[in-house]
PDB file of C-alpha atoms in Angstrom:
ATOM      1  CA  MET A 251     103.621  -0.413 -67.163  1.00 46.00           C
ATOM      2  CA  ILE A 252     105.314  -2.425 -69.874  1.00 50.00           C
ATOM      3  CA  VAL A 253     105.761  -1.825 -73.548  1.00 51.00           C
ATOM      4  CA  MET A 254     105.492  -5.019 -75.562  1.00 57.00           C
ATOM      5  CA  GLN A 255     107.772  -5.870 -78.397  1.00 70.00           C
ATOM      6  CA  ASP A 256     106.549  -6.606 -81.873  1.00 84.00           C
ATOM      7  CA  PHE A 257     103.846  -9.279 -81.490  1.00 93.00           C
ATOM      8  CA  LYS A 258     105.379 -11.219 -84.400  1.00 93.00           C
ATOM      9  CA  LYS A 259     108.368 -11.983 -82.171  1.00 92.00           C
ATOM     10  CA  LEU A 260     106.242 -13.813 -79.591  1.00 94.00           C
ATOM     11  CA  ALA A 261     106.439 -17.607 -79.899  1.00 96.00           C
ATOM     12  CA  VAL A 262     102.793 -17.961 -78.855  1.00 97.00           C
ATOM     13  CA  TRP A 263     101.660 -15.565 -81.589  1.00 97.00           C
ATOM     14  CA  GLU A 264     103.716 -17.448 -84.195  1.00 97.00           C
ATOM     15  CA  LYS A 265     102.283 -20.810 -83.107  1.00 98.00           C
ATOM     16  CA  ALA A 266      98.727 -19.416 -83.098  1.00 98.00           C
ATOM     17  CA  HIS A 267      99.208 -17.867 -86.549  1.00 98.00           C
ATOM     18  CA  LYS A 268     100.413 -21.204 -87.954  1.00 98.00           C
ATOM     19  CA  LEU A 269      97.330 -22.841 -86.458  1.00 98.00           C
ATOM     20  CA  VAL A 270      95.112 -20.328 -88.289  1.00 98.00           C
ATOM     21  CA  LEU A 271      96.757 -21.291 -91.578  1.00 98.00           C
ATOM     22  CA  VAL A 272      96.209 -24.999 -90.880  1.00 98.00           C
ATOM     23  CA  ILE A 273      92.545 -24.460 -89.968  1.00 98.00           C
ATOM     24  CA  TYR A 274      91.879 -22.364 -93.070  1.00 98.00           C
ATOM     25  CA  ARG A 275      93.350 -25.073 -95.300  1.00 97.00           C
ATOM     26  CA  LEU A 276      91.473 -27.815 -93.464  1.00 96.00           C
ATOM     27  CA  THR A 277      88.090 -26.080 -93.499  1.00 97.00           C
ATOM     28  CA  SER A 278      88.327 -25.409 -97.226  1.00 96.00           C
ATOM     29  CA  GLY A 279      87.302 -29.065 -97.565  1.00 95.00           C
ATOM     30  CA  PHE A 280      84.295 -28.819 -95.256  1.00 95.00           C
ATOM     31  CA  PRO A 281      80.821 -29.212 -96.797  1.00 94.00           C
ATOM     32  CA  LYS A 282      79.643 -26.098 -98.627  1.00 94.00           C
ATOM     33  CA  GLU A 283      76.496 -25.946 -96.488  1.00 93.00           C
ATOM     34  CA  GLU A 284      78.772 -25.299 -93.494  1.00 92.00           C
ATOM     35  CA  MET A 285      80.258 -22.129 -95.024  1.00 92.00           C
ATOM     36  CA  PHE A 286      78.179 -19.932 -92.705  1.00 91.00           C
ATOM     37  CA  GLY A 287      78.128 -22.460 -89.870  1.00 94.00           C
ATOM     38  CA  ILE A 288      81.049 -24.431 -88.497  1.00 96.00           C
ATOM     39  CA  THR A 289      83.506 -23.247 -91.152  1.00 96.00           C
ATOM     40  CA  SER A 290      82.861 -19.602 -90.345  1.00 96.00           C
ATOM     41  CA  GLN A 291      82.777 -20.101 -86.579  1.00 97.00           C
ATOM     42  CA  LEU A 292      85.955 -22.176 -86.493  1.00 98.00           C
ATOM     43  CA  ARG A 293      87.854 -19.733 -88.696  1.00 98.00           C
ATOM     44  CA  ARG A 294      86.648 -16.777 -86.639  1.00 98.00           C
ATOM     45  CA  SER A 295      87.588 -18.309 -83.301  1.00 98.00           C
ATOM     46  CA  VAL A 296      91.022 -19.521 -84.386  1.00 98.00           C
ATOM     47  CA  ALA A 297      91.893 -16.185 -86.042  1.00 98.00           C
ATOM     48  CA  SER A 298      90.837 -14.413 -82.870  1.00 98.00           C
ATOM     49  CA  ILE A 299      93.713 -16.021 -80.955  1.00 98.00           C
ATOM     50  CA  PRO A 300      96.646 -14.296 -82.727  1.00 98.00           C
ATOM     51  CA  SER A 301      94.605 -11.150 -83.409  1.00 98.00           C
ATOM     52  CA  ASN A 302      93.928 -10.635 -79.698  1.00 97.00           C
ATOM     53  CA  ILE A 303      97.607 -11.223 -78.927  1.00 96.00           C
ATOM     54  CA  ALA A 304      98.506  -8.606 -81.537  1.00 95.00           C
ATOM     55  CA  GLU A 305      95.951  -6.112 -80.231  1.00 94.00           C
ATOM     56  CA  GLY A 306      97.131  -6.604 -76.658  1.00 93.00           C
ATOM     57  CA  CYS A 307     100.710  -5.909 -77.707  1.00 92.00           C
ATOM     58  CA  GLY A 308      99.523  -2.569 -79.054  1.00 89.00           C
ATOM     59  CA  ARG A 309      98.305  -1.514 -75.615  1.00 86.00           C
ATOM     60  CA  ASN A 310     100.639   0.282 -73.272  1.00 81.00           C
ATOM     61  CA  SER A 311      99.789  -1.257 -69.925  1.00 86.00           C
ATOM     62  CA  SER A 312     100.232  -4.688 -68.416  1.00 88.00           C
ATOM     63  CA  PRO A 313      96.580  -4.991 -67.345  1.00 90.00           C
ATOM     64  CA  ASP A 314      95.401  -4.213 -70.888  1.00 92.00           C
ATOM     65  CA  LEU A 315      97.791  -6.755 -72.369  1.00 92.00           C
ATOM     66  CA  ALA A 316      96.693  -9.389 -69.831  1.00 94.00           C
ATOM     67  CA  ASN A 317      93.042  -8.773 -70.741  1.00 96.00           C
ATOM     68  CA  PHE A 318      93.682  -9.328 -74.446  1.00 96.00           C
ATOM     69  CA  LEU A 319      95.732 -12.434 -73.695  1.00 97.00           C
ATOM     70  CA  ASN A 320      92.732 -13.693 -71.699  1.00 97.00           C
ATOM     71  CA  PHE A 321      90.497 -13.021 -74.713  1.00 98.00           C
ATOM     72  CA  ALA A 322      92.945 -15.067 -76.806  1.00 98.00           C
ATOM     73  CA  LEU A 323      92.738 -17.878 -74.254  1.00 98.00           C
ATOM     74  CA  GLY A 324      88.950 -17.837 -74.437  1.00 98.00           C
ATOM     75  CA  SER A 325      89.142 -18.031 -78.230  1.00 98.00           C
ATOM     76  CA  ALA A 326      91.519 -20.992 -77.946  1.00 98.00           C
ATOM     77  CA  ASN A 327      88.938 -22.794 -75.788  1.00 98.00           C
ATOM     78  CA  GLU A 328      86.197 -21.967 -78.286  1.00 98.00           C
ATOM     79  CA  THR A 329      88.380 -23.262 -81.121  1.00 98.00           C
ATOM     80  CA  SER A 330      88.901 -26.481 -79.189  1.00 98.00           C
ATOM     81  CA  TYR A 331      85.139 -26.985 -79.120  1.00 98.00           C
ATOM     82  CA  TRP A 332      84.682 -26.331 -82.853  1.00 98.00           C
ATOM     83  CA  ILE A 333      87.448 -28.816 -83.619  1.00 98.00           C
ATOM     84  CA  LEU A 334      85.718 -31.428 -81.432  1.00 98.00           C
ATOM     85  CA  LEU A 335      82.399 -30.801 -83.185  1.00 97.00           C
ATOM     86  CA  SER A 336      84.106 -31.070 -86.573  1.00 97.00           C
ATOM     87  CA  LYS A 337      85.472 -34.480 -85.566  1.00 98.00           C
ATOM     88  CA  ASP A 338      82.132 -35.660 -84.198  1.00 97.00           C
ATOM     89  CA  LEU A 339      80.438 -34.655 -87.479  1.00 96.00           C
ATOM     90  CA  GLN A 340      83.218 -36.531 -89.306  1.00 96.00           C
ATOM     91  CA  TYR A 341      84.484 -33.444 -91.137  1.00 96.00           C
ATOM     92  CA  ILE A 342      87.961 -34.234 -89.823  1.00 97.00           C
ATOM     93  CA  SER A 343      89.570 -37.531 -88.887  1.00 97.00           C
ATOM     94  CA  GLU A 344      90.426 -38.650 -85.383  1.00 98.00           C
ATOM     95  CA  GLU A 345      94.110 -38.224 -86.276  1.00 98.00           C
ATOM     96  CA  GLU A 346      93.582 -34.651 -87.495  1.00 97.00           C
ATOM     97  CA  TYR A 347      91.569 -33.907 -84.363  1.00 98.00           C
ATOM     98  CA  LEU A 348      94.283 -35.215 -82.047  1.00 98.00           C
ATOM     99  CA  GLY A 349      96.976 -33.204 -83.819  1.00 98.00           C
ATOM    100  CA  LEU A 350      94.926 -29.999 -83.718  1.00 98.00           C
ATOM    101  CA  GLU A 351      93.952 -30.506 -80.095  1.00 98.00           C
ATOM    102  CA  LYS A 352      97.615 -30.980 -79.181  1.00 98.00           C
ATOM    103  CA  GLU A 353      98.464 -27.673 -80.891  1.00 98.00           C
ATOM    104  CA  ILE A 354      95.584 -25.848 -79.181  1.00 98.00           C
ATOM    105  CA  GLU A 355      96.651 -27.192 -75.777  1.00 98.00           C
ATOM    106  CA  SER A 356     100.188 -25.974 -76.428  1.00 98.00           C
ATOM    107  CA  VAL A 357      98.929 -22.486 -77.367  1.00 98.00           C
ATOM    108  CA  LYS A 358      96.756 -22.397 -74.232  1.00 98.00           C
ATOM    109  CA  ALA A 359      99.685 -23.379 -72.007  1.00 98.00           C
ATOM    110  CA  MET A 360     101.862 -20.681 -73.592  1.00 98.00           C
ATOM    111  CA  LEU A 361      99.121 -18.074 -73.122  1.00 98.00           C
ATOM    112  CA  ILE A 362      98.628 -19.008 -69.464  1.00 97.00           C
ATOM    113  CA  SER A 363     102.364 -18.698 -68.884  1.00 97.00           C
ATOM    114  CA  LEU A 364     102.537 -15.313 -70.630  1.00 95.00           C
ATOM    115  CA  ILE A 365      99.496 -14.027 -68.727  1.00 95.00           C
ATOM    116  CA  SER A 366     101.193 -14.966 -65.454  1.00 96.00           C
ATOM    117  CA  LYS A 367     104.391 -13.188 -66.469  1.00 94.00           C
ATOM    118  CA  VAL A 368     102.549 -10.060 -67.579  1.00 91.00           C
ATOM    119  CA  ARG A 369     100.490  -9.929 -64.382  1.00 91.00           C
ATOM    120  CA  SER A 370     103.585 -10.324 -62.203  1.00 91.00           C
ATOM    121  CA  LYS A 371     105.168  -7.185 -63.701  1.00 78.00           C
ATOM    122  CA  LYS A 372     104.206  -3.990 -61.985  1.00 55.00           C
TER     123      LYS A 372
END
């Protein structure tokens, strides 16, 4: 069993939180008819990344934490799709897409590393 520190001290949470802020700013310029479509879905999936990290840190066992980190990883993959769709619909530029995708890939790599560390602790 492990007891996690404050989630705000985790580099992966901080990076994911910054990504949420970027996505919220970016999607504020999406077409109004997408408010309940892509805008909502993208915001929900990206916010789910740091929120699942935070929730997992509130659990008091390694398996529980690993599960929530896996949920965060799934949300990162979902976010990656919504960003791709946003580019393909020309709501964001190729340059914005590439920058966001790079950030998502970094968050995913950090999550995979943290999941491995958490699972290795008994």
